[in-house]
N, CA, C and O atoms as a printed pandas DataFrame, in Angstrom:
     atom_number atom_name residue_name chain_id  residue_number  x_coord  y_coord  z_coord
0              1         N          MET        A               1    3.125  -27.929   27.418
1              2        CA          MET        A               1    3.806  -27.185   28.908
2              3         C          MET        A               1    3.936  -25.731   28.511
3              4         O          MET        A               1    4.264  -25.259   27.422
4              5         N          LEU        A               2    3.629  -25.171   29.562
5              6        CA          LEU        A               2    3.694  -23.704   29.720
6              7         C          LEU        A               2    4.790  -23.370   30.207
7              8         O          LEU        A               2    5.231  -23.905   31.224
8              9         N          LYS        A               3    5.481  -22.324   29.486
9             10        CA          LYS        A               3    6.998  -21.751   30.096
10            11         C          LYS        A               3    6.815  -20.591   30.075
11            12         O          LYS        A               3    5.788  -20.168   29.544
12            13         N          GLU        A               4    7.677  -19.780   30.601
13            14        CA          GLU        A               4    7.444  -18.200   30.832
14            15         C          GLU        A               4    8.621  -17.793   29.569
15            16         O          GLU        A               4    9.675  -18.326   29.222
16            17         N          PRO        A               5    7.873  -16.596   29.099
17            18        CA          PRO        A               5    8.483  -15.870   27.799
18            19         C          PRO        A               5    9.756  -15.767   28.024
19            20         O          PRO        A               5   10.206  -15.353   29.093
20            21         N          SER        A               6   10.588  -16.199   26.862
21            22        CA          SER        A               6   12.337  -15.926   27.118
22            23         C          SER        A               6   12.397  -13.934   26.375
23            24         O          SER        A               6   11.829  -13.413   25.415
24            25         N          PRO        A               7   13.262  -13.450   27.309
25            26        CA          PRO        A               7   13.564  -11.687   26.393
26            27         C          PRO        A               7   14.250  -11.919   25.198
27            28         O          PRO        A               7   14.218  -11.045   24.332
28            29         N          GLN        A               8   14.917  -13.044   24.997
29            30        CA          GLN        A               8   15.811  -13.313   23.917
30            31         C          GLN        A               8   14.998  -14.315   22.621
31            32         O          GLN        A               8   14.334  -15.352   22.602
32            33         N          GLN        A               9   15.408  -13.498   21.795
33            34        CA          GLN        A               9   14.673  -14.521   20.580
34            35         C          GLN        A               9   15.767  -15.228   20.055
35            36         O          GLN        A               9   16.796  -14.656   19.696
36            37         N          HIS        A              10   15.534  -16.922   19.967
37            38        CA          HIS        A              10   16.262  -17.735   19.843
38            39         C          HIS        A              10   16.694  -18.392   18.372
39            40         O          HIS        A              10   17.745  -18.885   17.964
40            41         N          GLU        A              11   15.023  -18.102   17.602
41            42        CA          GLU        A              11   14.801  -18.485   16.249
42            43         C          GLU        A              11   14.619  -16.898   15.489
43            44         O          GLU        A              11   14.320  -15.795   15.946
44            45         N          LEU        A              12   15.000  -17.449   13.938
45            46        CA          LEU        A              12   14.174  -16.246   12.713
46            47         C          LEU        A              12   13.398  -17.132   12.351
47            48         O          LEU        A              12   13.599  -18.335   12.184
48            49         N          GLU        A              13   12.434  -16.482   12.219
49            50        CA          GLU        A              13   10.797  -16.988   11.089
50            51         C          GLU        A              13   11.313  -15.591   10.053
51            52         O          GLU        A              13   11.680  -14.439   10.281
52            53         N          MET        A              14   11.091  -16.469    8.772
53            54        CA          MET        A              14   11.260  -15.754    7.686
54            55         C          MET        A              14    9.721  -15.668    7.053
55            56         O          MET        A              14    9.025  -16.683    7.068
56            57         N          VAL        A              15    9.281  -14.587    6.571
57            58        CA          VAL        A              15    8.013  -14.472    6.135
58            59         C          VAL        A              15    7.941  -13.424    5.491
59            60         O          VAL        A              15    8.016  -12.316    6.022
60            61         N          SER        A              16    7.730  -13.686    3.815
61            62        CA          SER        A              16    7.275  -12.908    2.751
62            63         C          SER        A              16    5.615  -12.277    2.745
63            64         O          SER        A              16    4.516  -12.832    2.719
64            65         N          LEU        A              17    6.013  -10.988    2.777
65            66        CA          LEU        A              17    4.772  -10.281    2.866
66            67         C          LEU        A              17    3.581  -10.820    1.238
67            68         O          LEU        A              17    2.357  -10.708    1.173
68            69         N          GLU        A              18    4.249  -11.206    0.486
69            70        CA          GLU        A              18    3.673  -11.898   -0.411
70            71         C          GLU        A              18    2.465  -13.030    0.173
71            72         O          GLU        A              18    1.263  -13.111   -0.079
72            73         N          SER        A              19    3.177  -13.678    0.877
73            74        CA          SER        A              19    2.153  -14.932    1.499
74            75         C          SER        A              19    1.336  -14.540    2.774
75            76         O          SER        A              19    0.683  -15.386    3.385
76            77         N          LEU        A              20    1.387  -13.389    3.107
77            78        CA          LEU        A              20    0.364  -12.406    3.832
78            79         C          LEU        A              20   -0.945  -12.202    3.440
79            80         O          LEU        A              20   -1.948  -12.232    4.154
80            81         N          VAL        A              21   -0.852  -11.962    2.076
81            82        CA          VAL        A              21   -1.773  -11.672    1.476
82            83         C          VAL        A              21   -2.787  -12.887    0.573
83            84         O          VAL        A              21   -2.234  -13.598   -0.266
84            85         N          PRO        A              22   -3.989  -12.996    0.793
85            86        CA          PRO        A              22   -4.509  -14.540    0.099
86            87         C          PRO        A              22   -4.317  -14.218   -1.814
87            88         O          PRO        A              22   -4.181  -13.097   -2.305
88            89         N          ASP        A              23   -4.351  -15.274   -2.440
89            90        CA          ASP        A              23   -4.171  -15.054   -3.848
90            91         C          ASP        A              23   -5.127  -14.505   -4.523
91            92         O          ASP        A              23   -4.933  -14.002   -5.630
92            93         N          ASN        A              24   -6.720  -14.548   -3.706
93            94        CA          ASN        A              24   -7.772  -14.308   -4.145
94            95         C          ASN        A              24   -8.187  -13.047   -3.829
95            96         O          ASN        A              24   -9.338  -12.725   -4.123
96            97         N          HIS        A              25   -7.378  -12.189   -3.223
97            98        CA          HIS        A              25   -7.667  -11.050   -2.665
98            99         C          HIS        A              25   -8.056   -9.773   -3.740
99           100         O          HIS        A              25   -7.305   -9.619   -4.703
100          101         N          LEU        A              26   -9.225   -8.862   -3.575
101          102        CA          LEU        A              26   -9.598   -8.264   -4.345
102          103         C          LEU        A              26   -8.485   -7.067   -5.108
103          104         O          LEU        A              26   -8.168   -6.927   -6.289
104          105         N          LEU        A              27   -8.136   -6.420   -4.049
105          106        CA          LEU        A              27   -6.492   -5.853   -4.042
106          107         C          LEU        A              27   -5.521   -6.704   -5.193
107          108         O          LEU        A              27   -4.942   -5.853   -5.868
108          109         N          ARG        A              28   -5.257   -7.698   -5.514
109          110        CA          ARG        A              28   -4.534   -8.701   -6.102
110          111         C          ARG        A              28   -4.972   -8.744   -7.509
111          112         O          ARG        A              28   -4.173   -8.584   -8.431
112          113         N          ASN        A              29   -6.419   -8.989   -7.711
113          114        CA          ASN        A              29   -7.216   -8.760   -8.708
114          115         C          ASN        A              29   -7.446   -7.565   -9.403
115          116         O          ASN        A              29   -7.562   -7.776  -10.611
116          117         N          ILE        A              30   -7.550   -6.430   -9.094
117          118        CA          ILE        A              30   -7.132   -5.259   -9.539
118          119         C          ILE        A              30   -5.783   -4.982  -10.095
119          120         O          ILE        A              30   -5.501   -4.453  -11.169
120          121         N          ASP        A              31   -5.014   -5.432   -9.177
121          122        CA          ASP        A              31   -3.641   -5.098   -9.747
122          123         C          ASP        A              31   -3.193   -5.951  -10.813
123          124         O          ASP        A              31   -2.445   -5.490  -11.675
124          125         N          GLN        A              32   -3.640   -7.361  -10.849
125          126        CA          GLN        A              32   -2.988   -7.783  -12.195
126          127         C          GLN        A              32   -3.910   -7.336  -13.584
127          128         O          GLN        A              32   -3.501   -7.612  -14.712
128          129         N          TYR        A              33   -5.322   -6.545  -13.326
129          130        CA          TYR        A              33   -5.843   -6.166  -14.466
130          131         C          TYR        A              33   -5.647   -4.466  -14.682
131          132         O          TYR        A              33   -6.059   -3.855  -15.668
132          133         N          ILE        A              34   -5.153   -4.052  -13.893
133          134        CA          ILE        A              34   -5.100   -2.409  -14.026
134          135         C          ILE        A              34   -3.926   -1.971  -13.777
135          136         O          ILE        A              34   -3.515   -1.876  -12.621
136          137         N          ASP        A              35   -3.156   -1.615  -14.906
137          138        CA          ASP        A              35   -1.576   -0.721  -14.980
138          139         C          ASP        A              35   -1.728    0.308  -14.646
139          140         O          ASP        A              35   -2.253    1.041  -15.485
140          141         N          PHE        A              36   -1.331    1.008  -13.126
141          142        CA          PHE        A              36   -1.440    2.339  -12.806
142          143         C          PHE        A              36   -0.291    3.076  -13.441
143          144         O          PHE        A              36   -0.019    4.141  -12.886
144          145         N          GLU        A              37    0.354    2.784  -14.354
145          146        CA          GLU        A              37    1.617    3.734  -14.682
146          147         C          GLU        A              37    1.308    4.633  -15.864
147          148         O          GLU        A              37    2.065    5.414  -16.441
148          149         N          PHE        A              38    0.108    4.372  -16.087
149          150        CA          PHE        A              38   -0.205    5.682  -16.912
150          151         C          PHE        A              38   -0.665    7.291  -16.211
151          152         O          PHE        A              38   -0.700    8.425  -16.689
152          153         N          ILE        A              39   -0.945    6.779  -15.001
153          154        CA          ILE        A              39   -0.810    8.146  -14.535
154          155         C          ILE        A              39    0.233    8.953  -14.104
155          156         O          ILE        A              39    0.017   10.076  -13.648
156          157         N          ARG        A              40    1.421    8.450  -14.216
157          158        CA          ARG        A              40    2.846    9.096  -13.747
158          159         C          ARG        A              40    3.041    9.727  -15.466
159          160         O          ARG        A              40    3.708   10.753  -15.597
160          161         N          ASP        A              41    2.561    9.204  -16.455
161          162        CA          ASP        A              41    2.708    9.941  -17.732
162          163         C          ASP        A              41    1.724   11.437  -17.744
163          164         O          ASP        A              41    2.187   12.539  -18.042
164          165         N          ARG        A              42    0.692   11.250  -17.461
165          166        CA          ARG        A              42   -0.526   11.862  -17.455
166          167         C          ARG        A              42   -0.276   13.259  -16.638
167          168         O          ARG        A              42   -0.671   14.333  -17.091
168          169         N          VAL        A              43    0.466   13.135  -15.307
169          170        CA          VAL        A              43    0.592   14.087  -14.536
170          171         C          VAL        A              43    2.103   14.820  -14.671
171          172         O          VAL        A              43    2.384   15.819  -14.008
172          173         N          ARG        A              44    3.193   14.086  -15.775
173          174        CA          ARG        A              44    4.540   14.513  -15.718
174          175         C          ARG        A              44    4.836   16.335  -15.551
175          176         O          ARG        A              44    5.521   17.081  -14.851
176          177         N          HIS        A              45    3.847   16.438  -16.667
177          178        CA          HIS        A              45    4.139   18.278  -16.906
178          179         C          HIS        A              45    3.541   19.130  -15.645
179          180         O          HIS        A              45    3.566   20.358  -15.555
180          181         N          LEU        A              46    3.025   18.261  -14.739
181          182        CA          LEU        A              46    2.687   19.372  -13.655
182          183         C          LEU        A              46    3.601   19.301  -12.489
183          184         O          LEU        A              46    3.443   20.000  -11.489
184          185         N          TYR        A              47    4.476   18.516  -12.625
185          186        CA          TYR        A              47    5.576   18.521  -11.964
186          187         C          TYR        A              47    7.315   19.264  -12.564
187          188         O          TYR        A              47    7.766   19.243  -13.709
188          189         N          CYS        A              48    7.852   19.766  -11.493
189          190        CA          CYS        A              48    8.984   20.586  -12.207
190          191         C          CYS        A              48   10.156   19.671  -11.883
191          192         O          CYS        A              48   10.326   19.163  -10.774
192          193         N          SER        A              49   10.968   19.497  -12.961
193          194        CA          SER        A              49   11.775   18.705  -12.723
194          195         C          SER        A              49   13.305   18.665  -12.023
195          196         O          SER        A              49   14.021   17.753  -11.609
196          197         N          ASN        A              50   13.463   20.446  -12.123
197          198        CA          ASN        A              50   14.910   20.862  -10.926
198          199         C          ASN        A              50   14.760   21.547  -10.114
199          200         O          ASN        A              50   15.779   22.123   -9.732
200          201         N          ASN        A              51   13.439   21.878   -9.393
201          202        CA          ASN        A              51   13.335   22.927   -8.577
202          203         C          ASN        A              51   12.363   22.379   -7.565
203          204         O          ASN        A              51   11.330   21.838   -7.960
204          205         N          GLY        A              52   12.623   22.482   -6.339
205          206        CA          GLY        A              52   11.665   22.059   -5.193
206          207         C          GLY        A              52   11.930   20.697   -4.796
207          208         O          GLY        A              52   12.882   20.020   -5.183
208          209         N          ARG        A              53   10.804   20.260   -3.805
209          210        CA          ARG        A              53   11.490   19.153   -3.021
210          211         C          ARG        A              53   11.086   17.810   -3.731
211          212         O          ARG        A              53   10.088   17.865   -4.450
212          213         N          PRO        A              54   11.633   16.813   -3.634
213          214        CA          PRO        A              54   11.377   15.495   -4.509
214          215         C          PRO        A              54    9.410   15.046   -4.051
215          216         O          PRO        A              54    8.801   14.966   -2.984
216          217         N          ALA        A              55    9.083   14.887   -5.273
217          218        CA          ALA        A              55    7.369   14.601   -4.925
218          219         C          ALA        A              55    7.257   13.280   -4.607
219          220         O          ALA        A              55    8.073   12.414   -4.921
220          221         N          LEU        A              56    6.088   13.092   -3.883
221          222        CA          LEU        A              56    5.591   11.616   -3.521
222          223         C          LEU        A              56    5.229   11.591   -5.164
223          224         O          LEU        A              56    5.089   12.457   -6.028
224          225         N          ASP        A              57    5.152   10.090   -5.120
225          226        CA          ASP        A              57    4.737    9.226   -6.740
226          227         C          ASP        A              57    3.500    9.535   -6.527
227          228         O          ASP        A              57    2.838    9.524   -5.489
228          229         N          PRO        A              58    3.161    9.896   -7.917
229          230        CA          PRO        A              58    1.596   10.133   -8.202
230          231         C          PRO        A              58    0.719    8.716   -8.076
231          232         O          PRO        A              58   -0.397    8.431   -7.641
232          233         N          VAL        A              59    1.340    8.301   -8.421
233          234        CA          VAL        A              59    1.255    6.457   -8.851
234          235         C          VAL        A              59    0.100    6.114   -7.127
235          236         O          VAL        A              59   -1.118    5.976   -7.010
236          237         N          VAL        A              60    1.384    6.089   -5.943
237          238        CA          VAL        A              60    1.345    5.826   -5.005
238          239         C          VAL        A              60   -0.049    6.771   -4.679
239          240         O          VAL        A              60   -1.046    6.069   -4.506
240          241         N          LEU        A              61   -0.245    8.012   -4.585
241          242        CA          LEU        A              61   -1.240    8.717   -4.104
242          243         C          LEU        A              61   -2.138    8.562   -4.699
243          244         O          LEU        A              61   -3.090    8.976   -4.038
244          245         N          PHE        A              62   -2.624    7.979   -6.136
245          246        CA          PHE        A              62   -4.060    7.494   -6.187
246          247         C          PHE        A              62   -4.280    6.269   -5.669
247          248         O          PHE        A              62   -5.353    5.939   -5.165
248          249         N          LYS        A              63   -3.342    5.583   -5.758
249          250        CA          LYS        A              63   -3.929    4.384   -5.418
250          251         C          LYS        A              63   -4.538    4.281   -3.869
251          252         O          LYS        A              63   -5.386    3.497   -3.441
252          253         N          MET        A              64   -3.905    5.212   -3.258
253          254        CA          MET        A              64   -4.034    5.421   -1.584
254          255         C          MET        A              64   -5.551    5.959   -1.834
255          256         O          MET        A              64   -6.478    5.432   -1.219
256          257         N          LEU        A              65   -5.838    7.288   -2.985
257          258        CA          LEU        A              65   -7.246    7.454   -2.747
258          259         C          LEU        A              65   -7.961    6.248   -3.160
259          260         O          LEU        A              65   -8.648    5.573   -2.394
260          261         N          PHE        A              66   -7.786    6.020   -4.313
261          262        CA          PHE        A              66   -8.449    4.693   -4.972
262          263         C          PHE        A              66   -8.726    3.525   -3.604
263          264         O          PHE        A              66   -9.600    2.677   -3.781
264          265         N          LEU        A              67   -8.161    3.530   -2.632
265          266        CA          LEU        A              67   -7.997    2.580   -1.608
266          267         C          LEU        A              67   -9.118    3.093   -0.828
267          268         O          LEU        A              67   -9.930    2.224   -0.510
268          269         N          GLY        A              68   -9.350    4.172   -0.471
269          270        CA          GLY        A              68  -10.339    5.087    0.295
270          271         C          GLY        A              68  -11.504    4.891   -0.222
271          272         O          GLY        A              68  -12.396    4.291    0.378
272          273         N          TYR        A              69  -11.656    5.501   -1.697
273          274        CA          TYR        A              69  -12.942    4.906   -2.153
274          275         C          TYR        A              69  -13.411    3.765   -1.997
275          276         O          TYR        A              69  -14.517    3.724   -1.458
276          277         N          LEU        A              70  -12.666    2.251   -2.459
277          278        CA          LEU        A              70  -13.023    1.506   -2.522
278          279         C          LEU        A              70  -13.765    0.666   -1.098
279          280         O          LEU        A              70  -14.807    0.010   -1.103
280          281         N          PHE        A              71  -12.922    0.921   -0.031
281          282        CA          PHE        A              71  -12.998    0.998    1.073
282          283         C          PHE        A              71  -14.158    1.820    2.202
283          284         O          PHE        A              71  -14.489    1.576    3.362
284          285         N          GLY        A              72  -14.431    2.554    1.520
285          286        CA          GLY        A              72  -15.529    3.629    2.466
286          287         C          GLY        A              72  -14.563    4.285    3.412
287          288         O          GLY        A              72  -14.944    4.310    4.582
288          289         N          ILE        A              73  -13.315    4.857    3.134
289          290        CA          ILE        A              73  -12.604    5.137    4.151
290          291         C          ILE        A              73  -12.606    6.945    3.678
291          292         O          ILE        A              73  -11.998    7.450    2.734
292          293         N          ARG        A              74  -13.449    7.595    4.629
293          294        CA          ARG        A              74  -13.768    8.885    4.376
294          295         C          ARG        A              74  -12.377    9.923    4.558
295          296         O          ARG        A              74  -11.994   10.833    3.823
296          297         N          SER        A              75  -11.829    9.424    5.774
297          298        CA          SER        A              75  -10.649   10.690    6.366
298          299         C          SER        A              75   -9.485   10.227    5.952
299          300         O          SER        A              75   -9.150    9.059    6.150
300          301         N          GLU        A              76   -8.645   11.209    5.250
301          302        CA          GLU        A              76   -7.497   10.933    4.886
302          303         C          GLU        A              76   -6.714   10.480    5.568
303          304         O          GLU        A              76   -5.890    9.710    5.073
304          305         N          ARG        A              77   -6.672   10.857    7.277
305          306        CA          ARG        A              77   -5.767   10.427    8.391
306          307         C          ARG        A              77   -6.156    9.088    8.363
307          308         O          ARG        A              77   -5.317    8.190    8.295
308          309         N          GLN        A              78   -7.431    8.862    8.412
309          310        CA          GLN        A              78   -7.867    7.204    8.821
310          311         C          GLN        A              78   -7.282    6.691    7.860
311          312         O          GLN        A              78   -6.802    5.620    8.233
312          313         N          LEU        A              79   -7.032    6.923    6.642
313          314        CA          LEU        A              79   -6.818    6.099    5.451
314          315         C          LEU        A              79   -5.122    6.057    5.693
315          316         O          LEU        A              79   -4.636    4.955    5.439
316          317         N          VAL        A              80   -4.361    6.883    6.052
317          318        CA          VAL        A              80   -3.182    6.785    6.306
318          319         C          VAL        A              80   -3.079    5.752    7.498
319          320         O          VAL        A              80   -2.278    4.823    7.395
320          321         N          ARG        A              81   -3.623    5.845    8.279
321          322        CA          ARG        A              81   -3.533    4.839    9.347
322          323         C          ARG        A              81   -3.890    3.271    8.994
323          324         O          ARG        A              81   -3.323    2.316    9.524
324          325         N          GLU        A              82   -4.872    3.182    8.060
325          326        CA          GLU        A              82   -5.074    1.741    7.211
326          327         C          GLU        A              82   -4.070    1.309    6.765
327          328         O          GLU        A              82   -3.636    0.186    7.025
328          329         N          ILE        A              83   -3.535    2.133    6.019
329          330        CA          ILE        A              83   -2.371    1.711    5.228
330          331         C          ILE        A              83   -1.417    1.365    5.896
331          332         O          ILE        A              83   -0.720    0.485    5.389
332          333         N          GLN        A              84   -1.073    1.812    7.043
333          334        CA          GLN        A              84   -0.111    1.651    7.806
334          335         C          GLN        A              84   -0.315    0.106    8.590
335          336         O          GLN        A              84    0.660   -0.486    9.054
336          337         N          VAL        A              85   -1.407   -0.330    8.651
337          338        CA          VAL        A              85   -1.614   -1.578    9.755
338          339         C          VAL        A              85   -2.304   -2.815    8.264
339          340         O          VAL        A              85   -2.335   -4.029    8.467
340          341         N          ASN        A              86   -2.616   -2.410    7.363
341          342        CA          ASN        A              86   -3.421   -3.627    6.065
342          343         C          ASN        A              86   -1.937   -4.017    5.441
343          344         O          ASN        A              86   -1.210   -3.137    4.980
344          345         N          VAL        A              87   -1.563   -5.356    5.464
345          346        CA          VAL        A              87   -0.662   -5.516    4.513
346          347         C          VAL        A              87   -0.916   -5.505    3.291
347          348         O          VAL        A              87   -0.107   -5.314    2.382
348          349         N          ALA        A              88   -2.399   -5.771    3.177
349          350        CA          ALA        A              88   -2.961   -6.141    1.471
350          351         C          ALA        A              88   -2.929   -4.498    0.808
351          352         O          ALA        A              88   -2.676   -4.372   -0.390
352          353         N          TYR        A              89   -3.155   -3.471    1.528
353          354        CA          TYR        A              89   -2.923   -2.276    0.878
354          355         C          TYR        A              89   -1.590   -1.845    0.780
355          356         O          TYR        A              89   -1.324   -0.787    0.210
């Protein structure tokens, strides 16, 4: 039976982001075997602890560039758009 869509939502559907990415996804495997926390220690001396704006997490920045390299995304703007829409990233 086809009915008109309701303008109001009557039910809640709970979805976890973990369930949207398959268990055998390449990025899950990489995350399982590589701990990127070493990056934070390697670049700590490059950041000022008491001056300037709060910095973006260097681990996140590295992972973004890694995704771009891994999936052949050459433009940083395109990379940001891809990350915004791809749950696996």
